[in-house]
PDB file of C-alpha atoms and ligand atoms in Angstrom:
ATOM      1  CA  UNK A 117       0.000   0.000   0.000  1.00 90.00           C
ATOM      2  CA  UNK A 118       1.181   3.512  -0.789  1.00 94.00           C
ATOM      3  CA  UNK A 119      -0.114   6.622   0.944  1.00 96.00           C
ATOM      4  CA  UNK A 120       0.139   9.941  -0.859  1.00 96.00           C
ATOM      5  CA  UNK A 121      -0.530  13.195   0.932  1.00 96.00           C
ATOM      6  CA  UNK A 122      -2.019  16.029  -1.101  1.00 96.00           C
ATOM      7  CA  UNK A 123      -2.095  19.661   0.029  1.00 95.00           C
ATOM      8  CA  UNK A 124      -5.859  20.097  -0.084  1.00 97.00           C
ATOM      9  CA  UNK A 125      -8.994  18.769  -1.759  1.00 98.00           C
ATOM     10  CA  UNK A 126      -8.056  20.215  -5.129  1.00 98.00           C
ATOM     11  CA  UNK A 127      -4.541  18.754  -5.028  1.00 97.00           C
ATOM     12  CA  UNK A 128      -5.860  15.361  -3.865  1.00 98.00           C
ATOM     13  CA  UNK A 129      -8.423  15.419  -6.687  1.00 98.00           C
ATOM     14  CA  UNK A 130      -5.790  16.295  -9.284  1.00 98.00           C
ATOM     15  CA  UNK A 131      -3.461  13.557  -8.149  1.00 97.00           C
ATOM     16  CA  UNK A 132      -6.247  10.979  -8.092  1.00 98.00           C
ATOM     17  CA  UNK A 133      -7.329  11.995 -11.588  1.00 98.00           C
ATOM     18  CA  UNK A 134      -3.738  11.614 -12.798  1.00 98.00           C
ATOM     19  CA  UNK A 135      -3.713   7.957 -11.779  1.00 98.00           C
ATOM     20  CA  UNK A 136      -6.993   7.267 -13.574  1.00 98.00           C
ATOM     21  CA  UNK A 137      -5.821   9.208 -16.625  1.00 98.00           C
ATOM     22  CA  UNK A 138      -2.559   7.260 -16.683  1.00 98.00           C
ATOM     23  CA  UNK A 139      -4.543   4.010 -16.606  1.00 98.00           C
ATOM     24  CA  UNK A 140      -6.644   5.108 -19.601  1.00 98.00           C
ATOM     25  CA  UNK A 141      -3.573   6.227 -21.559  1.00 98.00           C
ATOM     26  CA  UNK A 142      -1.719   3.027 -20.774  1.00 98.00           C
ATOM     27  CA  UNK A 143      -4.629   0.790 -21.759  1.00 98.00           C
ATOM     28  CA  UNK A 144      -7.244   2.734 -23.753  1.00 98.00           C
ATOM     29  CA  UNK A 145      -9.759  -0.145 -23.586  1.00 98.00           C
ATOM     30  CA  UNK A 146      -9.400  -0.483 -19.814  1.00 98.00           C
ATOM     31  CA  UNK A 147     -12.231  -1.090 -17.374  1.00 98.00           C
ATOM     32  CA  UNK A 148     -12.480   1.608 -14.704  1.00 98.00           C
ATOM     33  CA  UNK A 149     -14.335   0.880 -11.474  1.00 98.00           C
ATOM     34  CA  UNK A 150     -15.976   4.124 -10.377  1.00 98.00           C
ATOM     35  CA  UNK A 151     -17.267   5.512  -7.102  1.00 98.00           C
ATOM     36  CA  UNK A 152     -19.702   8.225  -6.055  1.00 98.00           C
ATOM     37  CA  UNK A 153     -20.073  10.482  -3.009  1.00 96.00           C
ATOM     38  CA  UNK A 154     -18.542  13.872  -2.360  1.00 96.00           C
ATOM     39  CA  UNK A 155     -14.912  12.740  -2.407  1.00 97.00           C
ATOM     40  CA  UNK A 156     -14.493  11.925  -6.130  1.00 98.00           C
ATOM     41  CA  UNK A 157     -16.345  14.998  -7.468  1.00 98.00           C
ATOM     42  CA  UNK A 158     -13.089  16.935  -7.907  1.00 98.00           C
ATOM     43  CA  UNK A 159     -11.421  13.911  -9.473  1.00 98.00           C
ATOM     44  CA  UNK A 160     -14.137  13.702 -12.134  1.00 98.00           C
ATOM     45  CA  UNK A 161     -13.922  17.464 -12.751  1.00 98.00           C
ATOM     46  CA  UNK A 162     -10.192  17.088 -13.406  1.00 98.00           C
ATOM     47  CA  UNK A 163     -10.759  14.139 -15.759  1.00 98.00           C
ATOM     48  CA  UNK A 164     -13.274  16.229 -17.718  1.00 98.00           C
ATOM     49  CA  UNK A 165     -10.708  19.026 -17.878  1.00 98.00           C
ATOM     50  CA  UNK A 166      -8.026  16.671 -19.214  1.00 98.00           C
ATOM     51  CA  UNK A 167     -10.493  15.374 -21.820  1.00 98.00           C
ATOM     52  CA  UNK A 168     -11.371  18.930 -22.914  1.00 98.00           C
ATOM     53  CA  UNK A 169      -7.697  19.748 -23.207  1.00 98.00           C
ATOM     54  CA  UNK A 170      -7.395  16.840 -25.633  1.00 98.00           C
ATOM     55  CA  UNK A 171      -5.003  14.855 -23.466  1.00 97.00           C
ATOM     56  CA  UNK A 172      -7.384  12.057 -22.523  1.00 98.00           C
ATOM     57  CA  UNK A 173      -9.504   9.802 -24.737  1.00 98.00           C
ATOM     58  CA  UNK A 174     -12.229   7.635 -23.191  1.00 98.00           C
ATOM     59  CA  UNK A 175     -13.578   6.274 -26.480  1.00 98.00           C
ATOM     60  CA  UNK A 176     -12.488   2.697 -25.830  1.00 98.00           C
ATOM     61  CA  UNK A 177     -12.806   2.631 -22.025  1.00 98.00           C
ATOM     62  CA  UNK A 178     -15.581   0.906 -20.074  1.00 98.00           C
ATOM     63  CA  UNK A 179     -16.774   1.847 -16.593  1.00 98.00           C
ATOM     64  CA  UNK A 180     -18.454  -0.163 -13.843  1.00 98.00           C
ATOM     65  CA  UNK A 181     -19.828   1.606 -10.787  1.00 98.00           C
ATOM     66  CA  UNK A 182     -19.740   0.283  -7.273  1.00 98.00           C
ATOM     67  CA  UNK A 183     -23.303   0.827  -6.211  1.00 98.00           C
ATOM     68  CA  UNK A 184     -26.790   2.274  -6.603  1.00 98.00           C
ATOM     69  CA  UNK A 185     -29.686   3.046  -4.287  1.00 98.00           C
ATOM     70  CA  UNK A 186     -32.554   0.554  -4.427  1.00 98.00           C
ATOM     71  CA  UNK A 187     -35.726   2.259  -5.664  1.00 98.00           C
ATOM     72  CA  UNK A 188     -34.167   5.256  -7.414  1.00 98.00           C
ATOM     73  CA  UNK A 189     -34.625   5.574 -11.176  1.00 97.00           C
ATOM     74  CA  UNK A 190     -31.587   6.574 -13.257  1.00 97.00           C
ATOM     75  CA  UNK A 191     -33.084  10.033 -13.809  1.00 97.00           C
ATOM     76  CA  UNK A 192     -33.612  10.646 -10.075  1.00 97.00           C
ATOM     77  CA  UNK A 193     -31.237  13.503  -9.174  1.00 96.00           C
ATOM     78  CA  UNK A 194     -29.925  11.574  -6.155  1.00 97.00           C
ATOM     79  CA  UNK A 195     -29.350   8.321  -8.018  1.00 98.00           C
ATOM     80  CA  UNK A 196     -25.764   7.359  -8.688  1.00 98.00           C
ATOM     81  CA  UNK A 197     -26.610   6.958 -12.387  1.00 98.00           C
ATOM     82  CA  UNK A 198     -27.577  10.649 -12.449  1.00 98.00           C
ATOM     83  CA  UNK A 199     -24.484  11.598 -10.436  1.00 98.00           C
ATOM     84  CA  UNK A 200     -22.219   9.822 -12.904  1.00 98.00           C
ATOM     85  CA  UNK A 201     -23.845  11.468 -15.925  1.00 98.00           C
ATOM     86  CA  UNK A 202     -23.640  14.891 -14.299  1.00 98.00           C
ATOM     87  CA  UNK A 203     -20.060  14.639 -13.133  1.00 98.00           C
ATOM     88  CA  UNK A 204     -18.439  12.553 -15.872  1.00 98.00           C
ATOM     89  CA  UNK A 205     -20.374  10.607 -18.500  1.00 98.00           C
ATOM     90  CA  UNK A 206     -22.109  13.582 -20.185  1.00 98.00           C
ATOM     91  CA  UNK A 207     -18.828  15.469 -20.500  1.00 98.00           C
ATOM     92  CA  UNK A 208     -16.385  12.952 -21.981  1.00 98.00           C
ATOM     93  CA  UNK A 209     -16.346  10.652 -25.006  1.00 98.00           C
ATOM     94  CA  UNK A 210     -17.235   7.348 -23.350  1.00 98.00           C
ATOM     95  CA  UNK A 211     -19.048   5.316 -26.000  1.00 98.00           C
ATOM     96  CA  UNK A 212     -22.790   4.676 -25.637  1.00 96.00           C
ATOM     97  CA  UNK A 213     -23.358   1.423 -23.783  1.00 97.00           C
ATOM     98  CA  UNK A 214     -19.918   1.396 -22.173  1.00 98.00           C
ATOM     99  CA  UNK A 215     -20.941   2.547 -18.686  1.00 98.00           C
ATOM    100  CA  UNK A 216     -22.558   0.223 -16.165  1.00 98.00           C
ATOM    101  CA  UNK A 217     -24.309   0.611 -12.815  1.00 98.00           C
ATOM    102  CA  UNK A 218     -26.650  -1.636 -10.858  1.00 98.00           C
ATOM    103  CA  UNK A 219     -30.286  -0.984 -11.789  1.00 98.00           C
ATOM    104  CA  UNK A 220     -31.978   0.615  -8.786  1.00 98.00           C
ATOM    105  CA  UNK A 221     -35.395  -0.267 -10.209  1.00 98.00           C
ATOM    106  CA  UNK A 222     -34.688  -3.957 -10.818  1.00 98.00           C
ATOM    107  CA  UNK A 223     -37.746  -6.017  -9.871  1.00 95.00           C
ATOM    108  CA  UNK A 224     -35.766  -9.039  -8.803  1.00 97.00           C
ATOM    109  CA  UNK A 225     -32.951  -8.004  -6.467  1.00 97.00           C
ATOM    110  CA  UNK A 226     -31.212 -11.370  -6.473  1.00 98.00           C
ATOM    111  CA  UNK A 227     -31.252 -11.566 -10.252  1.00 98.00           C
ATOM    112  CA  UNK A 228     -29.903  -8.020 -10.467  1.00 98.00           C
ATOM    113  CA  UNK A 229     -26.970  -8.883  -8.196  1.00 98.00           C
ATOM    114  CA  UNK A 230     -26.213 -12.016 -10.231  1.00 98.00           C
ATOM    115  CA  UNK A 231     -26.444  -9.992 -13.461  1.00 98.00           C
ATOM    116  CA  UNK A 232     -23.993  -7.435 -12.112  1.00 98.00           C
ATOM    117  CA  UNK A 233     -21.429 -10.025 -11.076  1.00 98.00           C
ATOM    118  CA  UNK A 234     -21.759 -11.761 -14.459  1.00 98.00           C
ATOM    119  CA  UNK A 235     -21.231  -8.402 -16.152  1.00 98.00           C
ATOM    120  CA  UNK A 236     -18.144  -7.699 -14.072  1.00 98.00           C
ATOM    121  CA  UNK A 237     -16.792 -11.111 -14.945  1.00 97.00           C
ATOM    122  CA  UNK A 238     -17.539 -10.694 -18.651  1.00 98.00           C
ATOM    123  CA  UNK A 239     -15.562  -7.445 -18.621  1.00 98.00           C
ATOM    124  CA  UNK A 240     -12.639  -9.283 -17.055  1.00 97.00           C
ATOM    125  CA  UNK A 241     -12.805  -7.337 -13.794  1.00 97.00           C
ATOM    126  CA  UNK A 242     -11.602  -3.765 -13.367  1.00 98.00           C
ATOM    127  CA  UNK A 243      -8.116  -2.524 -14.214  1.00 98.00           C
ATOM    128  CA  UNK A 244      -8.348   0.303 -11.714  1.00 98.00           C
ATOM    129  CA  UNK A 245     -10.978   0.722  -9.015  1.00 98.00           C
ATOM    130  CA  UNK A 246     -11.610   4.178  -7.579  1.00 99.00           C
ATOM    131  CA  UNK A 247     -12.919   4.146  -4.002  1.00 98.00           C
ATOM    132  CA  UNK A 248     -14.111   6.659  -1.451  1.00 98.00           C
ATOM    133  CA  UNK A 249     -14.398   5.752   2.218  1.00 98.00           C
ATOM    134  CA  UNK A 250     -17.456   5.877   4.444  1.00 96.00           C
ATOM    135  CA  UNK A 251     -17.153   7.370   7.935  1.00 94.00           C
ATOM    136  CA  UNK A 252     -17.767   3.886   9.347  1.00 95.00           C
ATOM    137  CA  UNK A 253     -15.093   2.305   7.141  1.00 97.00           C
ATOM    138  CA  UNK A 254     -17.432   1.148   4.383  1.00 97.00           C
ATOM    139  CA  UNK A 255     -16.313   0.805   0.766  1.00 98.00           C
ATOM    140  CA  UNK A 256     -18.954   0.925  -1.950  1.00 98.00           C
ATOM    141  CA  UNK A 257     -21.928   0.195   0.268  1.00 97.00           C
ATOM    142  CA  UNK A 258     -20.273  -2.755   2.022  1.00 98.00           C
ATOM    143  CA  UNK A 259     -21.390  -1.927   5.525  1.00 97.00           C
ATOM    144  CA  UNK A 260     -19.815  -3.165   8.784  1.00 97.00           C
ATOM    145  CA  UNK A 261     -21.045  -6.647   9.701  1.00 96.00           C
ATOM    146  CA  UNK A 262     -20.081 -10.083  10.957  1.00 96.00           C
ATOM    147  CA  UNK A 263     -18.635 -11.345   7.671  1.00 97.00           C
ATOM    148  CA  UNK A 264     -17.226  -9.945   4.444  1.00 98.00           C
ATOM    149  CA  UNK A 265     -19.836 -10.306   1.708  1.00 97.00           C
ATOM    150  CA  UNK A 266     -18.045 -11.245  -1.516  1.00 98.00           C
ATOM    151  CA  UNK A 267     -20.659 -11.049  -4.298  1.00 98.00           C
ATOM    152  CA  UNK A 268     -22.767  -8.087  -5.351  1.00 98.00           C
ATOM    153  CA  UNK A 269     -25.603  -7.858  -2.846  1.00 98.00           C
ATOM    154  CA  UNK A 270     -28.578  -5.872  -1.654  1.00 98.00           C
ATOM    155  CA  UNK A 271     -27.655  -4.192   1.597  1.00 97.00           C
ATOM    156  CA  UNK A 272     -29.522  -2.387   4.373  1.00 96.00           C
ATOM    157  CA  UNK A 273     -27.748   0.912   4.962  1.00 96.00           C
ATOM    158  CA  UNK A 274     -26.651   1.621   8.516  1.00 95.00           C
ATOM    159  CA  UNK A 275     -28.054   4.607  10.385  1.00 95.00           C
ATOM    160  CA  UNK A 276     -24.619   6.223  10.235  1.00 93.00           C
ATOM    161  CA  UNK A 277     -24.519   5.932   6.431  1.00 95.00           C
ATOM    162  CA  UNK A 278     -28.076   7.221   6.074  1.00 96.00           C
ATOM    163  CA  UNK A 279     -27.109  10.225   8.234  1.00 95.00           C
ATOM    164  CA  UNK A 280     -23.881  10.836   6.308  1.00 93.00           C
ATOM    165  CA  UNK A 281     -25.658  10.720   2.942  1.00 94.00           C
ATOM    166  CA  UNK A 282     -28.676  12.779   4.066  1.00 96.00           C
ATOM    167  CA  UNK A 283     -26.794  15.927   3.030  1.00 94.00           C
ATOM    168  CA  UNK A 284     -27.460  15.056  -0.599  1.00 94.00           C
ATOM    169  CA  UNK A 285     -31.246  14.765  -0.070  1.00 96.00           C
ATOM    170  CA  UNK A 286     -33.910  17.303   0.892  1.00 94.00           C
ATOM    171  CA  UNK A 287     -34.494  15.408   4.155  1.00 95.00           C
ATOM    172  CA  UNK A 288     -33.179  12.346   5.986  1.00 96.00           C
ATOM    173  CA  UNK A 289     -36.492  10.586   5.352  1.00 96.00           C
ATOM    174  CA  UNK A 290     -35.827  10.661   1.606  1.00 95.00           C
ATOM    175  CA  UNK A 291     -32.563   8.707   1.860  1.00 96.00           C
ATOM    176  CA  UNK A 292     -33.181   5.167   0.551  1.00 97.00           C
ATOM    177  CA  UNK A 293     -32.588   2.524   3.222  1.00 97.00           C
ATOM    178  CA  UNK A 294     -31.337  -0.106   0.778  1.00 98.00           C
ATOM    179  CA  UNK A 295     -28.716  -0.231  -1.930  1.00 98.00           C
ATOM    180  CA  UNK A 296     -27.069  -2.619  -4.354  1.00 98.00           C
ATOM    181  CA  UNK A 297     -23.340  -2.802  -3.964  1.00 98.00           C
ATOM    182  CA  UNK A 298     -20.482  -4.599  -5.621  1.00 98.00           C
ATOM    183  CA  UNK A 299     -19.197  -6.977  -2.964  1.00 98.00           C
ATOM    184  CA  UNK A 300     -15.775  -7.257  -1.410  1.00 98.00           C
ATOM    185  CA  UNK A 301     -14.904  -9.965  -3.967  1.00 98.00           C
ATOM    186  CA  UNK A 302     -15.559  -7.648  -6.896  1.00 98.00           C
ATOM    187  CA  UNK A 303     -13.596  -4.812  -5.314  1.00 98.00           C
ATOM    188  CA  UNK A 304     -10.611  -6.994  -4.442  1.00 98.00           C
ATOM    189  CA  UNK A 305     -10.543  -8.424  -7.972  1.00 97.00           C
ATOM    190  CA  UNK A 306      -9.484  -4.989  -9.286  1.00 98.00           C
ATOM    191  CA  UNK A 307      -5.918  -5.009 -10.548  1.00 98.00           C
ATOM    192  CA  UNK A 308      -5.226  -1.627  -8.934  1.00 98.00           C
ATOM    193  CA  UNK A 309      -7.168   0.305  -6.314  1.00 98.00           C
ATOM    194  CA  UNK A 310      -7.028   4.061  -5.753  1.00 98.00           C
ATOM    195  CA  UNK A 311      -8.814   5.468  -2.726  1.00 98.00           C
ATOM    196  CA  UNK A 312      -9.516   9.186  -2.336  1.00 98.00           C
ATOM    197  CA  UNK A 313     -10.230  10.563   1.149  1.00 98.00           C
ATOM    198  CA  UNK A 314     -10.241  14.074   2.590  1.00 98.00           C
ATOM    199  CA  UNK A 315     -11.158  15.766   5.844  1.00 97.00           C
ATOM    200  CA  UNK A 316     -10.649  15.238   9.566  1.00 97.00           C
ATOM    201  CA  UNK A 317     -13.984  13.399   9.879  1.00 96.00           C
ATOM    202  CA  UNK A 318     -12.431  10.450   8.010  1.00 97.00           C
ATOM    203  CA  UNK A 319      -9.162  10.330  10.004  1.00 98.00           C
ATOM    204  CA  UNK A 320     -10.284   7.551  12.359  1.00 98.00           C
ATOM    205  CA  UNK A 321     -11.703   5.499   9.489  1.00 98.00           C
ATOM    206  CA  UNK A 322      -8.411   5.839   7.568  1.00 98.00           C
ATOM    207  CA  UNK A 323      -6.481   4.649  10.593  1.00 97.00           C
ATOM    208  CA  UNK A 324      -8.841   1.730  11.213  1.00 98.00           C
ATOM    209  CA  UNK A 325      -8.851   0.682   7.546  1.00 98.00           C
ATOM    210  CA  UNK A 326      -5.103   0.714   6.962  1.00 97.00           C
ATOM    211  CA  UNK A 327      -3.592   0.228  10.404  1.00 96.00           C
ATOM    212  CA  UNK A 328      -6.202  -1.732  12.348  1.00 97.00           C
ATOM    213  CA  UNK A 329      -7.048  -5.428  12.258  1.00 97.00           C
ATOM    214  CA  UNK A 330      -8.583  -6.830   9.075  1.00 98.00           C
ATOM    215  CA  UNK A 331     -12.185  -7.296  10.128  1.00 98.00           C
ATOM    216  CA  UNK A 332     -15.659  -7.116   8.566  1.00 98.00           C
ATOM    217  CA  UNK A 333     -16.493  -4.602  11.319  1.00 98.00           C
ATOM    218  CA  UNK A 334     -14.330  -2.232   9.247  1.00 98.00           C
ATOM    219  CA  UNK A 335     -15.040  -3.391   5.679  1.00 98.00           C
ATOM    220  CA  UNK A 336     -12.301  -1.264   4.079  1.00 98.00           C
ATOM    221  CA  UNK A 337      -9.679  -3.036   6.198  1.00 98.00           C
ATOM    222  CA  UNK A 338      -9.857  -5.898   3.700  1.00 98.00           C
ATOM    223  CA  UNK A 339      -7.830  -3.652   1.371  1.00 98.00           C
ATOM    224  CA  UNK A 340      -4.788  -4.606   3.451  1.00 98.00           C
ATOM    225  CA  UNK A 341      -4.960  -7.944   1.595  1.00 97.00           C
ATOM    226  CA  UNK A 342      -4.716  -6.293  -1.829  1.00 98.00           C
ATOM    227  CA  UNK A 343      -1.290  -5.966  -3.401  1.00 97.00           C
ATOM    228  CA  UNK A 344      -1.776  -2.637  -5.218  1.00 98.00           C
ATOM    229  CA  UNK A 345      -3.614   0.005  -3.207  1.00 98.00           C
ATOM    230  CA  UNK A 346      -2.872   3.723  -3.303  1.00 97.00           C
ATOM    231  CA  UNK A 347      -4.487   6.023  -0.767  1.00 98.00           C
ATOM    232  CA  UNK A 348      -4.527   9.689  -1.793  1.00 98.00           C
ATOM    233  CA  UNK A 349      -5.587  11.927   1.066  1.00 98.00           C
ATOM    234  CA  UNK A 350      -5.109  15.333   2.628  1.00 97.00           C
ATOM    235  CA  UNK A 351      -3.272  16.012   5.885  1.00 96.00           C
ATOM    236  CA  UNK A 352      -6.495  16.086   7.928  1.00 97.00           C
ATOM    237  CA  UNK A 353      -7.545  12.613   6.803  1.00 98.00           C
ATOM    238  CA  UNK A 354      -4.011  11.339   7.485  1.00 97.00           C
ATOM    239  CA  UNK A 355      -3.694  13.023  10.876  1.00 96.00           C
ATOM    240  CA  UNK A 356      -3.914   9.756  12.861  1.00 96.00           C
ATOM    241  CA  UNK A 357      -1.359   7.757  10.930  1.00 92.00           C
ATOM    242  CA  UNK A 358       2.442   7.785  11.228  1.00 81.00           C
ATOM    243  CA  UNK A 359       4.222  10.439   9.129  1.00 78.00           C
ATOM    244  CA  UNK A 360       6.870   7.962   8.072  1.00 73.00           C
ATOM    245  CA  UNK A 361       4.508   6.040   5.778  1.00 78.00           C
ATOM    246  CA  UNK A 362       3.195   9.094   3.941  1.00 78.00           C
ATOM    247  CA  UNK A 363       4.662  10.336   0.671  1.00 74.00           C
ATOM    248  CA  UNK A 364       4.227  14.041  -0.059  1.00 70.00           C
ATOM    249  CA  UNK A 365       3.996  14.264  -3.833  1.00 64.00           C
ATOM    250  CA  UNK A 366       3.604  18.031  -3.929  1.00 58.00           C
ATOM    251  CA  UNK A 367       7.397  18.167  -4.140  1.00 53.00           C
ATOM    252  CA  UNK A 368       7.249  16.287  -7.438  1.00 54.00           C
ATOM    253  CA  UNK A 369       5.875  19.117  -9.553  1.00 48.00           C
ATOM    254  CA  UNK A 370       4.859  19.378 -12.317  1.00 47.00           C
ATOM    255  CA  UNK A 371       3.319  15.888 -12.175  1.00 49.00           C
ATOM    256  CA  UNK A 372       1.236  16.714  -9.111  1.00 46.00           C
ATOM    257  CA  UNK A 373      -0.190  19.913 -10.593  1.00 45.00           C
ATOM    258  CA  UNK A 374      -0.377  18.762 -14.178  1.00 43.00           C
TER     259      UNK A 374
HETATM  260  C1  GLP B 228     -21.392   6.512  -0.109  1.00 81.39           C
HETATM  261  C2  GLP B 228     -20.891   5.690  -1.278  1.00 81.39           C
HETATM  262  C3  GLP B 228     -19.442   5.312  -1.109  1.00 81.39           C
HETATM  263  C4  GLP B 228     -18.628   6.522  -0.717  1.00 81.39           C
HETATM  264  C5  GLP B 228     -19.110   7.030   0.616  1.00 81.39           C
HETATM  265  C6  GLP B 228     -18.333   8.207   1.136  1.00 81.39           C
HETATM  266  O1  GLP B 228     -21.860   5.745   0.923  1.00 81.39           O
HETATM  267  N1  GLP B 228     -21.659   4.516  -1.486  1.00 81.39           N
HETATM  268  O2  GLP B 228     -18.964   4.732  -2.305  1.00 81.39           O
HETATM  269  O3  GLP B 228     -17.258   6.199  -0.641  1.00 81.39           O
HETATM  270  O4  GLP B 228     -20.469   7.419   0.437  1.00 81.39           O
HETATM  271  O5  GLP B 228     -18.858   9.354   0.575  1.00 81.39           O
HETATM  272  P1  GLP B 228     -18.241  10.798   0.715  1.00 81.39           P
HETATM  273  O6  GLP B 228     -17.099  10.838  -0.229  1.00 81.39           O
HETATM  274  O7  GLP B 228     -19.363  11.708   0.281  1.00 81.39           O
HETATM  275  O8  GLP B 228     -17.854  10.983   2.127  1.00 81.39           O
END
């Protein structure tokens, strides 16, 4: 695992985008695993900027998202399908039919989960998986529990996740209580994983995920078993981990500010 410290949200976003951009340039027909939430918004903005500058071509890439709320249609402004169109898909040259998310309106939840895992397998897994981190240590919507759940599954969101995500909805009551999420198996099958985290509120989760025991009580801790994980975070999010393991890339200009 490598830990990279960015100066602030913008720097962290730029550096995260550079890893994703490098993956697309290295393998134009790559499969990117994508995440939602507040953390990757700046990353997507930077990717759009690189595309507009003509330095990034998504025409052969495919994308697979981590999760979707159960019950939200793709045109619901709080759905992750809508989020992805707004922040990335509508602004770059991804080909029609090359972006995938779980279907929040699927009638048969079990069949939808099986379909999603089959899809992931047919794509050959992801080359690079982007992750955020929940305050309770969740990745995707893999919530704390008694066992790691490997396949895509329908999950009841914890009260802490509902509260954390309420800021995106008009009221807490509107936050869906269920979601579909790629499981721990799908996430760990990524060839490379890049996690983006900022802010002091995530500092304890970062410490628990990367320096605590590997336990389903902290789902992200399973990343300690993956051979190629990069955490890109600001100083606040890294405030509870030892300085000696952090790399400060801001010294490596112009790459960091490219
Ligand atoms: C949601 C998403 C996660 C995301 C997490 C953190 O629960 N399902 O994929 O990582 O929120 O979001 P934020 O970046 O807004 O803190």
